[in-house]
Coordinates of C-alpha atoms (C1' of nucleotides) in Angstrom, one line a residue:
Chain A
M47 CA -14.4 -18.8 -11.6
T48 CA -12.1 -19.0 -14.5
E49 CA -13.1 -15.8 -16.3
T50 CA -10.3 -13.1 -15.6
A51 CA -12.3 -10.2 -16.1
V52 CA -14.7 -9.4 -13.2
A53 CA -16.8 -6.7 -13.8
G54 CA -16.1 -4.8 -10.4
S55 CA -18.5 -2.6 -8.4
A56 CA -18.2 1.1 -8.2
V57 CA -15.4 1.0 -5.1
V58 CA -13.2 -1.3 -6.9
R59 CA -13.3 0.3 -10.5
E60 CA -12.7 3.8 -8.7
A61 CA -9.5 2.2 -6.6
G62 CA -7.5 2.0 -9.7
A63 CA -8.3 -0.9 -11.8
T64 CA -5.7 -1.1 -14.2
K65 CA -7.3 -2.0 -17.8
T66 CA -5.7 -4.4 -19.7
G67 CA -2.1 -4.9 -18.0
S68 CA 0.2 -7.5 -17.0
K69 CA -1.0 -10.7 -15.8
S70 CA 0.4 -9.6 -12.5
E71 CA -2.3 -6.1 -13.0
Q72 CA -4.9 -8.8 -13.6
A73 CA -4.6 -11.0 -10.7
Y74 CA -4.5 -8.1 -8.5
T75 CA -7.7 -6.7 -10.1
S76 CA -9.2 -9.7 -10.0
I77 CA -8.5 -11.0 -6.7
K78 CA -9.0 -7.3 -5.2
A79 CA -12.7 -7.6 -7.1
R80 CA -13.2 -10.8 -5.5
I81 CA -12.5 -9.9 -1.9
V82 CA -14.6 -6.5 -2.2
E83 CA -17.5 -8.1 -3.4
G84 CA -17.2 -10.8 -1.4
T85 CA -16.5 -14.1 -2.9
F86 CA -13.5 -14.0 -0.7
S87 CA -14.7 -13.1 2.5
P88 CA -12.5 -12.4 5.5
G89 CA -10.6 -15.5 6.6
Y90 CA -10.8 -17.1 3.2
R91 CA -7.2 -18.7 2.4
L92 CA -5.9 -17.5 -0.6
V93 CA -3.8 -20.8 -1.8
L94 CA -1.4 -19.4 -4.6
A95 CA -1.2 -22.4 -6.7
K96 CA -5.3 -22.5 -6.5
I97 CA -5.7 -18.9 -7.3
A98 CA -3.2 -19.3 -10.3
E99 CA -4.6 -22.1 -11.9
D100 CA -8.1 -20.6 -11.6
L101 CA -6.6 -17.6 -13.4
G102 CA -4.8 -19.6 -15.7
F103 CA -1.7 -18.0 -14.8
S104 CA 1.4 -19.3 -12.9
V105 CA 2.2 -18.5 -9.3
V106 CA 4.8 -15.7 -9.8
P107 CA 2.3 -12.8 -10.8
V108 CA -0.3 -13.9 -8.5
R109 CA 2.7 -13.6 -5.3
E110 CA 3.0 -9.9 -6.8
A111 CA -0.4 -9.2 -7.0
I112 CA -1.2 -10.3 -3.1
R113 CA 1.9 -8.3 -2.0
R114 CA 0.2 -5.4 -3.5
L115 CA -3.1 -6.3 -1.6
E116 CA -1.3 -6.8 1.4
A117 CA 0.1 -3.4 1.1
E118 CA -3.1 -2.0 0.8
G119 CA -4.1 -4.0 4.1
L120 CA -6.9 -6.3 2.4
V121 CA -4.9 -9.9 2.9
K122 CA -2.3 -10.6 5.4
F123 CA 0.5 -12.7 4.2
E124 CA 2.6 -14.7 6.2
R125 CA 5.9 -16.5 5.4
N126 CA 5.3 -20.2 5.2
I127 CA 2.0 -19.9 6.4
G128 CA 0.1 -18.2 3.1
A129 CA -2.2 -15.4 2.7
T130 CA -5.9 -14.8 4.2
V131 CA -7.9 -12.4 3.4
S132 CA -7.7 -9.6 6.0
G133 CA -10.0 -10.3 9.3
I134 CA -12.8 -8.3 10.6
D135 CA -12.4 -8.1 14.5
P136 CA -14.3 -5.2 16.3
T137 CA -11.2 -3.5 17.0
E138 CA -10.4 -3.5 13.4
Y139 CA -13.5 -2.1 12.4
L140 CA -13.3 0.9 14.7
Y141 CA -9.8 1.7 13.7
T142 CA -11.1 1.8 10.1
M143 CA -14.0 3.6 10.7
Q144 CA -12.3 6.2 12.6
T145 CA -9.7 6.5 10.0
L146 CA -12.2 6.7 7.4
S147 CA -14.2 9.5 9.1
I148 CA -11.0 11.6 9.3
V149 CA -10.0 11.0 5.7
E150 CA -13.5 11.6 4.6
G151 CA -14.0 14.4 6.4
A152 CA -10.8 16.1 4.9
A153 CA -11.8 14.8 1.7
T154 CA -15.5 16.6 1.7
A155 CA -13.8 20.0 2.9
L156 CA -11.4 19.9 0.1
S157 CA -13.5 19.0 -2.9
A158 CA -16.6 21.1 -1.2
P159 CA -15.5 24.5 -3.3
L160 CA -15.5 22.3 -6.4
V161 CA -18.6 21.0 -6.1
D162 CA -21.0 22.8 -8.7
S163 CA -24.8 22.8 -8.7
A164 CA -25.1 20.0 -11.2
A165 CA -22.8 18.1 -8.8
I166 CA -25.4 19.0 -5.9
A167 CA -28.5 17.9 -7.8
R168 CA -26.9 14.6 -8.8
A169 CA -26.1 13.8 -5.0
R170 CA -29.6 15.1 -3.8
T171 CA -31.1 12.6 -6.8
I172 CA -29.2 9.8 -5.3
N173 CA -29.8 10.6 -2.0
D174 CA -33.6 10.5 -2.8
E175 CA -33.1 7.0 -4.3
M176 CA -31.5 6.1 -1.1
R177 CA -34.6 7.5 0.7
E178 CA -36.8 5.2 -1.5
C179 CA -34.6 2.0 -0.7
L180 CA -35.7 2.5 2.8
D181 CA -39.2 1.9 2.4
H182 CA -38.4 -0.6 -0.1
F183 CA -35.8 -2.3 2.1
D184 CA -33.1 -2.8 -0.4
P185 CA -30.0 -2.5 1.9
V186 CA -27.5 -3.6 -0.9
R187 CA -28.7 -1.0 -3.1
F188 CA -28.4 1.6 -0.3
T189 CA -25.1 0.7 0.2
S190 CA -24.4 1.0 -3.2
L191 CA -26.1 4.5 -3.8
N192 CA -24.1 5.9 -0.4
Q193 CA -20.9 5.3 -2.4
D194 CA -22.4 7.0 -5.3
F195 CA -23.5 9.7 -3.2
H196 CA -19.8 10.2 -1.6
S197 CA -18.5 10.0 -5.0
V198 CA -20.1 12.5 -6.6
L199 CA -19.0 15.0 -3.9
F200 CA -15.1 13.9 -4.1
E201 CA -15.1 13.6 -7.7
N202 CA -13.1 16.8 -8.0
C203 CA -11.1 16.4 -4.9
P204 CA -8.1 18.3 -5.5
N205 CA -6.1 15.8 -3.4
P206 CA -5.7 12.4 -5.3
H207 CA -3.6 10.8 -2.1
I208 CA -6.6 11.4 0.1
L209 CA -8.8 10.1 -2.2
D210 CA -6.5 7.2 -2.4
L211 CA -7.2 6.7 1.4
V212 CA -10.8 7.0 1.2
H213 CA -11.3 4.4 -1.7
R214 CA -8.8 2.2 0.6
G215 CA -11.1 2.4 3.5
W216 CA -14.2 1.7 1.5
N217 CA -12.6 -1.3 -0.1
R218 CA -11.3 -2.4 3.1
L219 CA -15.2 -2.0 4.6
A220 CA -16.4 -3.5 1.7
S221 CA -14.4 -6.6 2.4
L222 CA -15.7 -7.1 6.0
R223 CA -19.3 -8.0 5.2
S224 CA -20.2 -9.6 8.3
S225 CA -24.0 -8.7 9.2
T226 CA -22.5 -7.8 12.6
F227 CA -20.8 -5.1 10.9
R228 CA -22.9 -3.6 8.1
F229 CA -26.1 -3.2 10.0
V230 CA -26.2 -0.6 12.6
P231 CA -30.0 -0.3 13.3
G232 CA -31.5 3.2 13.0
R233 CA -28.5 4.9 11.1
A234 CA -29.6 4.7 7.7
R235 CA -32.7 6.8 8.1
E236 CA -30.5 9.4 9.8
S237 CA -27.8 8.8 7.1
V238 CA -30.1 10.3 4.6
R239 CA -30.8 13.5 6.7
E240 CA -27.1 14.2 7.2
H241 CA -26.5 13.7 3.5
E242 CA -29.2 16.7 2.8
T243 CA -27.7 18.6 5.6
L244 CA -24.3 18.0 4.0
L245 CA -25.8 19.2 0.5
Q246 CA -26.7 22.4 2.3
L247 CA -23.8 23.2 3.8
I248 CA -21.8 22.7 0.5
E249 CA -24.4 24.8 -1.3
S250 CA -24.0 27.9 0.9
N251 CA -20.6 27.8 0.8
A252 CA -19.8 27.1 4.4
D253 CA -16.5 27.1 5.6
A254 CA -14.3 24.3 5.3
D255 CA -14.0 23.7 9.3
T256 CA -17.7 23.2 9.0
I257 CA -18.1 21.1 6.5
E258 CA -15.1 19.0 7.6
R259 CA -16.5 18.7 11.0
A260 CA -20.1 17.6 9.5
A261 CA -18.7 15.0 7.1
R262 CA -16.4 13.5 10.0
Q263 CA -19.9 13.2 12.2
H264 CA -21.6 11.8 9.5
R265 CA -19.5 9.2 9.3
S266 CA -18.5 8.4 12.8
A267 CA -21.8 8.4 14.1
T268 CA -22.1 5.1 12.5
L269 CA -18.9 4.2 14.6
D270 CA -20.7 5.7 17.7
A271 CA -23.8 3.6 17.3
Y272 CA -21.5 0.7 17.0
L273 CA -19.9 1.2 19.8
A274 CA -22.9 2.1 21.7
Q275 CA -24.0 -1.7 21.3
A276 CA -20.6 -3.0 22.0
P277 CA -19.3 -1.3 24.7
A278 CA -16.4 -4.1 25.5
I279 CA -14.2 -2.2 22.8
T280 CA -11.4 0.3 24.0
T281 CA -10.2 3.1 22.4
Chain B
M91 CA 26.3 -2.0 -1.7
T92 CA 26.5 -5.7 -0.8
E93 CA 25.3 -5.9 2.6
T94 CA 21.9 -6.7 3.0
A95 CA 21.1 -5.5 6.4
V96 CA 20.9 -1.9 6.3
A97 CA 20.9 0.2 9.6
G98 CA 17.8 1.9 9.1
S99 CA 17.0 5.4 10.0
A100 CA 14.6 6.2 12.7
V101 CA 11.9 6.5 10.4
V102 CA 12.5 3.2 8.3
R103 CA 12.5 1.3 11.5
E104 CA 9.4 2.8 12.8
A105 CA 7.7 1.9 9.6
G106 CA 7.8 -1.4 10.1
A107 CA 11.0 -3.2 9.1
T108 CA 10.7 -6.8 9.5
K109 CA 13.4 -8.2 11.6
T110 CA 14.9 -11.4 10.0
G111 CA 12.0 -12.7 7.4
S112 CA 12.3 -14.1 4.0
K113 CA 14.7 -12.7 1.3
S114 CA 11.3 -11.0 -0.5
E115 CA 11.2 -9.2 3.1
Q116 CA 14.7 -8.4 3.2
A117 CA 15.0 -6.9 -0.3
Y118 CA 11.6 -4.7 0.6
T119 CA 13.1 -3.5 3.9
S120 CA 16.6 -3.0 2.0
I121 CA 15.2 -1.1 -0.8
K122 CA 12.9 1.0 1.1
A123 CA 15.5 2.0 3.7
R124 CA 17.6 3.4 0.8
I125 CA 15.0 5.3 -0.6
V126 CA 14.4 6.8 2.5
E127 CA 17.6 7.5 3.3
G128 CA 18.6 8.9 0.2
T129 CA 20.9 6.3 -1.5
F130 CA 18.5 6.0 -4.6
S131 CA 17.1 9.3 -5.2
P132 CA 13.9 10.2 -7.0
G133 CA 14.5 9.1 -10.6
Y134 CA 16.5 6.4 -9.7
R135 CA 16.0 3.6 -12.0
L136 CA 15.7 0.6 -10.0
V137 CA 16.7 -2.5 -12.6
L138 CA 15.6 -5.7 -11.1
A139 CA 18.7 -7.7 -12.4
K140 CA 21.0 -5.5 -10.9
I141 CA 19.5 -5.1 -7.4
A142 CA 18.9 -8.5 -7.3
E143 CA 22.7 -8.9 -8.0
D144 CA 23.6 -6.5 -5.6
L145 CA 21.4 -8.5 -2.6
G146 CA 22.7 -11.8 -3.8
F147 CA 19.3 -12.9 -4.6
S148 CA 17.3 -13.4 -7.7
V149 CA 14.7 -11.6 -9.2
V150 CA 11.6 -13.0 -8.3
P151 CA 11.6 -11.6 -4.4
V152 CA 12.8 -8.3 -5.6
R153 CA 10.0 -7.5 -8.1
E154 CA 7.6 -8.5 -5.0
A155 CA 9.4 -6.1 -2.8
I156 CA 9.1 -3.3 -5.5
R157 CA 5.5 -4.2 -5.7
R158 CA 5.1 -3.8 -2.3
L159 CA 7.1 -0.5 -2.3
E160 CA 4.7 1.2 -5.2
A161 CA 1.6 0.3 -3.4
E162 CA 3.0 2.3 -0.7
G163 CA 3.6 5.1 -3.4
L164 CA 7.8 5.0 -2.9
V165 CA 8.5 3.7 -6.5
K166 CA 6.7 3.8 -9.8
F167 CA 6.5 0.7 -11.8
E168 CA 5.5 0.8 -15.2
R169 CA 5.1 -2.4 -17.1
N170 CA 7.9 -3.4 -19.7
I171 CA 9.9 -0.1 -18.5
G172 CA 11.2 -1.1 -15.4
A173 CA 10.8 1.0 -11.7
T174 CA 11.8 4.1 -10.8
V175 CA 11.8 5.8 -7.5
S176 CA 9.0 8.4 -7.5
G177 CA 9.3 11.8 -8.6
I178 CA 9.4 14.8 -6.6
D179 CA 7.3 17.8 -8.5
P180 CA 5.9 20.3 -6.8
T181 CA 2.5 19.4 -7.1
E182 CA 3.3 16.0 -5.4
Y183 CA 4.9 17.6 -2.9
L184 CA 1.6 19.8 -2.2
Y185 CA -0.4 16.7 -1.7
T186 CA 2.1 14.6 0.1
M187 CA 2.3 17.8 3.1
Q188 CA -1.5 18.3 3.1
T189 CA -2.3 14.5 3.6
L190 CA 0.4 14.7 6.2
S191 CA -1.0 17.8 7.8
I192 CA -4.5 15.8 8.2
V193 CA -3.1 12.5 9.4
E194 CA -0.8 14.2 12.0
G195 CA -3.3 16.6 13.2
A196 CA -5.7 13.4 13.9
A197 CA -2.9 11.4 15.5
T198 CA -1.8 14.1 17.7
A199 CA -5.4 14.6 19.0
L200 CA -5.9 11.0 19.3
S201 CA -2.7 10.7 21.2
A202 CA -2.8 13.7 23.4
P203 CA -4.9 11.9 26.1
L204 CA -2.4 9.1 26.4
V205 CA 0.6 11.3 26.5
D206 CA 1.9 11.0 30.2
S207 CA 4.3 13.9 31.5
A208 CA 7.3 11.8 31.3
A209 CA 6.5 11.8 27.3
I210 CA 5.9 15.6 28.0
A211 CA 9.0 15.7 29.1
R212 CA 11.3 13.8 27.0
A213 CA 9.5 15.7 24.1
R214 CA 10.7 18.9 25.6
T215 CA 14.2 17.9 25.9
I216 CA 14.2 16.8 22.2
N217 CA 12.4 20.3 21.1
D218 CA 15.6 21.9 23.1
E219 CA 18.0 20.2 21.4
M220 CA 16.3 21.1 18.0
R221 CA 16.7 24.3 19.4
E222 CA 20.6 24.4 19.9
C223 CA 20.8 22.6 16.3
L224 CA 19.6 25.9 15.0
D225 CA 22.3 27.6 16.6
H226 CA 25.2 25.4 15.5
F227 CA 22.9 25.0 12.1
D228 CA 22.9 21.1 11.9
P229 CA 19.7 20.6 9.7
V230 CA 20.1 17.1 9.4
R231 CA 20.2 16.4 13.0
F232 CA 17.4 19.0 13.4
T233 CA 15.2 16.8 10.9
S234 CA 15.9 13.9 12.5
L235 CA 14.9 15.3 16.1
N236 CA 12.0 16.7 14.5
Q237 CA 10.9 13.1 13.8
D238 CA 11.7 11.9 17.0
F239 CA 9.8 14.4 18.6
H240 CA 6.6 13.5 16.8
S241 CA 7.3 9.8 17.4
V242 CA 7.2 10.6 20.9
L243 CA 4.0 12.2 21.0
F244 CA 2.5 9.2 18.8
E245 CA 4.0 6.3 20.4
N246 CA 0.7 5.3 22.0
C247 CA -1.4 6.4 19.1
P248 CA -4.4 4.2 19.7
N249 CA -5.0 3.6 16.1
P250 CA -2.3 2.2 14.1
H251 CA -4.2 2.8 10.9
I252 CA -3.6 6.1 11.3
L253 CA -0.2 5.9 12.7
D254 CA 0.7 4.0 9.6
L255 CA -0.2 6.8 7.4
V256 CA 1.9 9.0 9.3
H257 CA 4.8 7.1 8.7
R258 CA 4.4 6.6 5.0
G259 CA 3.7 10.2 4.7
W260 CA 7.1 10.6 6.6
N261 CA 8.7 8.2 4.3
R262 CA 7.8 9.8 1.0
L263 CA 8.3 12.9 2.4
A264 CA 12.0 11.9 3.2
S265 CA 12.6 10.2 -0.1
L266 CA 11.7 13.8 -1.8
R267 CA 15.2 15.1 -0.5
S268 CA 15.6 17.7 -3.3
S269 CA 16.8 20.5 -1.6
T270 CA 14.1 22.7 -2.9
F271 CA 11.8 21.0 -0.9
R272 CA 13.6 20.8 2.6
F273 CA 14.5 24.2 3.2
V274 CA 12.1 26.7 3.5
P275 CA 13.9 29.6 5.2
G276 CA 12.9 30.8 8.1
R277 CA 10.3 27.9 9.1
A278 CA 12.8 25.9 11.7
R279 CA 12.9 28.4 14.5
E280 CA 9.1 28.9 14.3
S281 CA 8.7 25.4 14.2
V282 CA 10.3 24.8 17.7
R283 CA 8.1 27.6 19.0
E284 CA 5.0 25.6 17.7
H285 CA 6.4 22.5 19.1
E286 CA 6.4 24.0 22.6
T287 CA 2.6 25.5 22.2
L288 CA 1.5 21.8 21.2
L289 CA 3.0 20.5 24.3
Q290 CA 1.6 23.1 26.5
L291 CA -1.8 22.4 25.0
I292 CA -1.5 18.7 25.8
E293 CA -0.1 19.4 28.9
S294 CA -3.0 21.3 29.8
N295 CA -5.9 18.5 28.6
A296 CA -6.9 20.9 25.7
D297 CA -9.9 19.5 23.8
A298 CA -9.3 17.3 21.0
D299 CA -10.3 19.7 18.3
T300 CA -8.0 22.6 19.7
I301 CA -5.0 20.1 19.4
E302 CA -6.0 18.8 16.1
R303 CA -6.3 21.9 15.2
A304 CA -3.0 23.1 16.1
A305 CA -1.1 19.8 15.0
R306 CA -2.4 20.4 11.6
Q307 CA -1.6 24.1 11.4
H308 CA 2.0 23.0 12.5
R309 CA 2.8 21.1 9.4
S310 CA 0.6 23.1 6.8
A311 CA 2.4 26.2 8.1
T312 CA 5.5 24.4 6.3
L313 CA 3.5 24.3 2.9
D314 CA 1.8 27.7 2.9
A315 CA 5.5 29.0 3.3
Y316 CA 6.4 26.8 0.7
L317 CA 3.6 27.8 -1.7
A318 CA 3.9 31.5 -1.1
Q319 CA 7.3 31.2 -2.7
A320 CA 6.2 28.9 -5.6
P321 CA 2.5 30.8 -6.3
A322 CA 2.2 28.7 -9.6
I323 CA 1.2 25.9 -7.9
T324 CA -2.5 25.3 -8.1
T325 CA -4.5 24.0 -5.5
Chain C
dG210 C1' 21.2 16.2 -44.5
dA211 C1' 16.7 14.5 -42.3
dC212 C1' 13.6 11.0 -41.7
dA213 C1' 11.9 6.6 -41.9
dT214 C1' 12.9 1.7 -41.1
dA215 C1' 15.1 -2.4 -39.6
dC216 C1' 18.3 -4.4 -36.1
dT217 C1' 20.4 -4.9 -31.6
dC218 C1' 20.5 -5.1 -26.5
dA219 C1' 19.0 -4.3 -22.5
dT220 C1' 15.3 -5.4 -19.6
dC221 C1' 11.3 -6.8 -17.9
dG222 C1' 7.1 -11.1 -17.7
dT223 C1' 6.3 -15.7 -16.5
dA224 C1' 6.7 -20.6 -16.4
dT225 C1' 8.7 -24.0 -14.6
dA226 C1' 11.5 -26.8 -11.3
dC227 C1' 13.3 -27.6 -6.8
dG228 C1' 14.4 -27.2 -2.3
dA229 C1' 12.5 -25.9 2.2
dT230 C1' 8.7 -25.3 5.9
dT231 C1' 4.9 -26.1 7.9
dT232 C1' 0.4 -29.0 8.6
dC233 C1' -2.0 -32.7 9.6
dG234 C1' -2.6 -37.4 9.8
dT235 C1' -0.9 -41.9 11.9
dA236 C1' 1.1 -44.8 14.9
dC237 C1' 3.0 -46.1 19.3
dA238 C1' 4.3 -45.5 24.2
dT239 C1' 2.0 -44.6 28.4
Chain D
dA230 C1' -7.7 -42.6 26.4
dT231 C1' -4.6 -39.4 25.9
dG232 C1' -0.1 -37.4 24.7
dT233 C1' 3.9 -37.8 21.9
dA234 C1' 6.9 -38.4 17.8
dC235 C1' 7.2 -39.6 13.5
dG236 C1' 6.3 -39.5 8.4
dA237 C1' 3.6 -37.5 4.4
dA238 C1' 1.1 -34.3 1.8
dA239 C1' 0.3 -29.6 1.0
dT240 C1' 2.1 -25.4 0.4
dC241 C1' 5.4 -21.7 0.3
dG242 C1' 10.0 -19.2 -1.3
dT243 C1' 13.3 -19.0 -4.8
dA244 C1' 16.5 -19.8 -8.3
dT245 C1' 16.7 -20.7 -13.0
dA246 C1' 15.5 -20.0 -18.2
dC247 C1' 13.3 -18.1 -21.8
dG248 C1' 9.9 -15.5 -24.6
dA249 C1' 8.3 -10.2 -25.1
dT250 C1' 8.8 -5.7 -25.1
dG251 C1' 10.8 -1.5 -25.5
dA252 C1' 14.5 1.8 -26.5
dG253 C1' 18.6 2.9 -28.5
dT254 C1' 21.2 2.7 -33.1
dA255 C1' 22.8 2.0 -37.4
dT256 C1' 21.3 1.9 -42.0
dG257 C1' 19.2 3.3 -46.1
dT258 C1' 16.5 6.3 -49.1
dC259 C1' 14.7 10.8 -50.6

DNA sequence: GACATACTCATCGTATACGATTTCGTACAT
DNA sequence: ATGTACGAAATCGTATACGATGAGTATGTC
């Protein structure tokens, strides 16, 4: 755990990792990568001095990094107590998914007019691969491809703010890797179907409202499925 | 400019100001307040040492505060260059307004079922005051009341993430106080009308979609009006 | 007179040091 | 045995110090 450069997952890369940068930047990127990829799981105690030592830095840049991660919601930083990777309670999951469904819906609708046929083809290829993953039961790759699929659709998103919110949501979700939250039985196959529907809507230049609704539904269906199996959570 | 406690505007207060807190917290709150209220306008150079001296702190907590503000998009922090209050170019305005219309729309729709008749009454009172402000030409108070109006509608918003995004958008917008962006002729009166329409929709338990659409339209109409007078901007 | 180079100053970036606070373990009293 | 009080260790929060970088200015050459 001494090397500073972590080959981040697609999510982290997209989320604005800065290449070279100051130690503060490096610490930020590095810690974020570890949270998103699961090395630091929720509840993990981020002891400043320890992280600083691991990275070979002093505590000051690490503190700055933690502050930024706090502002993104990935860590919780309490005075005189310390920083911990943000938790995963069901309510939090609900909020995150709900927000994501809204933001992704908007991103899809905004991006749709700029998705050309080449992008559609790429997305379809990815979706086909996802279907194969289901047969071979490769949930890890499935998840990764799922993000690639949406990344293709969003790659020309005209509003960077919204794109940023999407990435933050993805990171937040990726950091919540308790199996409870990641496996919603039966959704995966339906998800692939919905992807195809989405592509057809985009191809046929459906109006923005229709696309937004479909995209939002795509995400919130997972949430609904989750809520159905955990009815105790109140909205 | 030496007192550390700034009586923040409604926006800042809502945005999560922490009462006592560490110096780092105080610096964060204080700088944020100054940006939102306009003491530090866009482009203003935030020299760490100078701010630290003004606040009576050292630079370390100030740096942390700046990092957090950076993550919220209120300041830009460049390595070895320094921090400046984020800019106001037209494109940025467009992105912010567009994002806000989406997020506010969702917040309104989510909150609507929880808005009781008392809240409706309060909102209506505020809206009446806004109408009066138009007659006396008091744009400052008008703006403040406008935020109060929406705050009433959102006060029971079930999803804190979305509420947070709304507040961030408001703060961002408040920090962009160039007159170019704040005055869109003829919108104010229409805005008051739309508020009333919105209240009626909520009162009559209109479905979520309808409310969301109306709320989103309410914000994006301002954007459209702005775009109409500055057609050079491309989406 | 214009351009390139060197120098100076303002400012940032980080390390180190130390005081402040919390937590946890241990001893003691009940 | 349980609960409380005290003390030590761990950790955080901030100040200070100093090296590093970039911007602006002066100087020299063509």
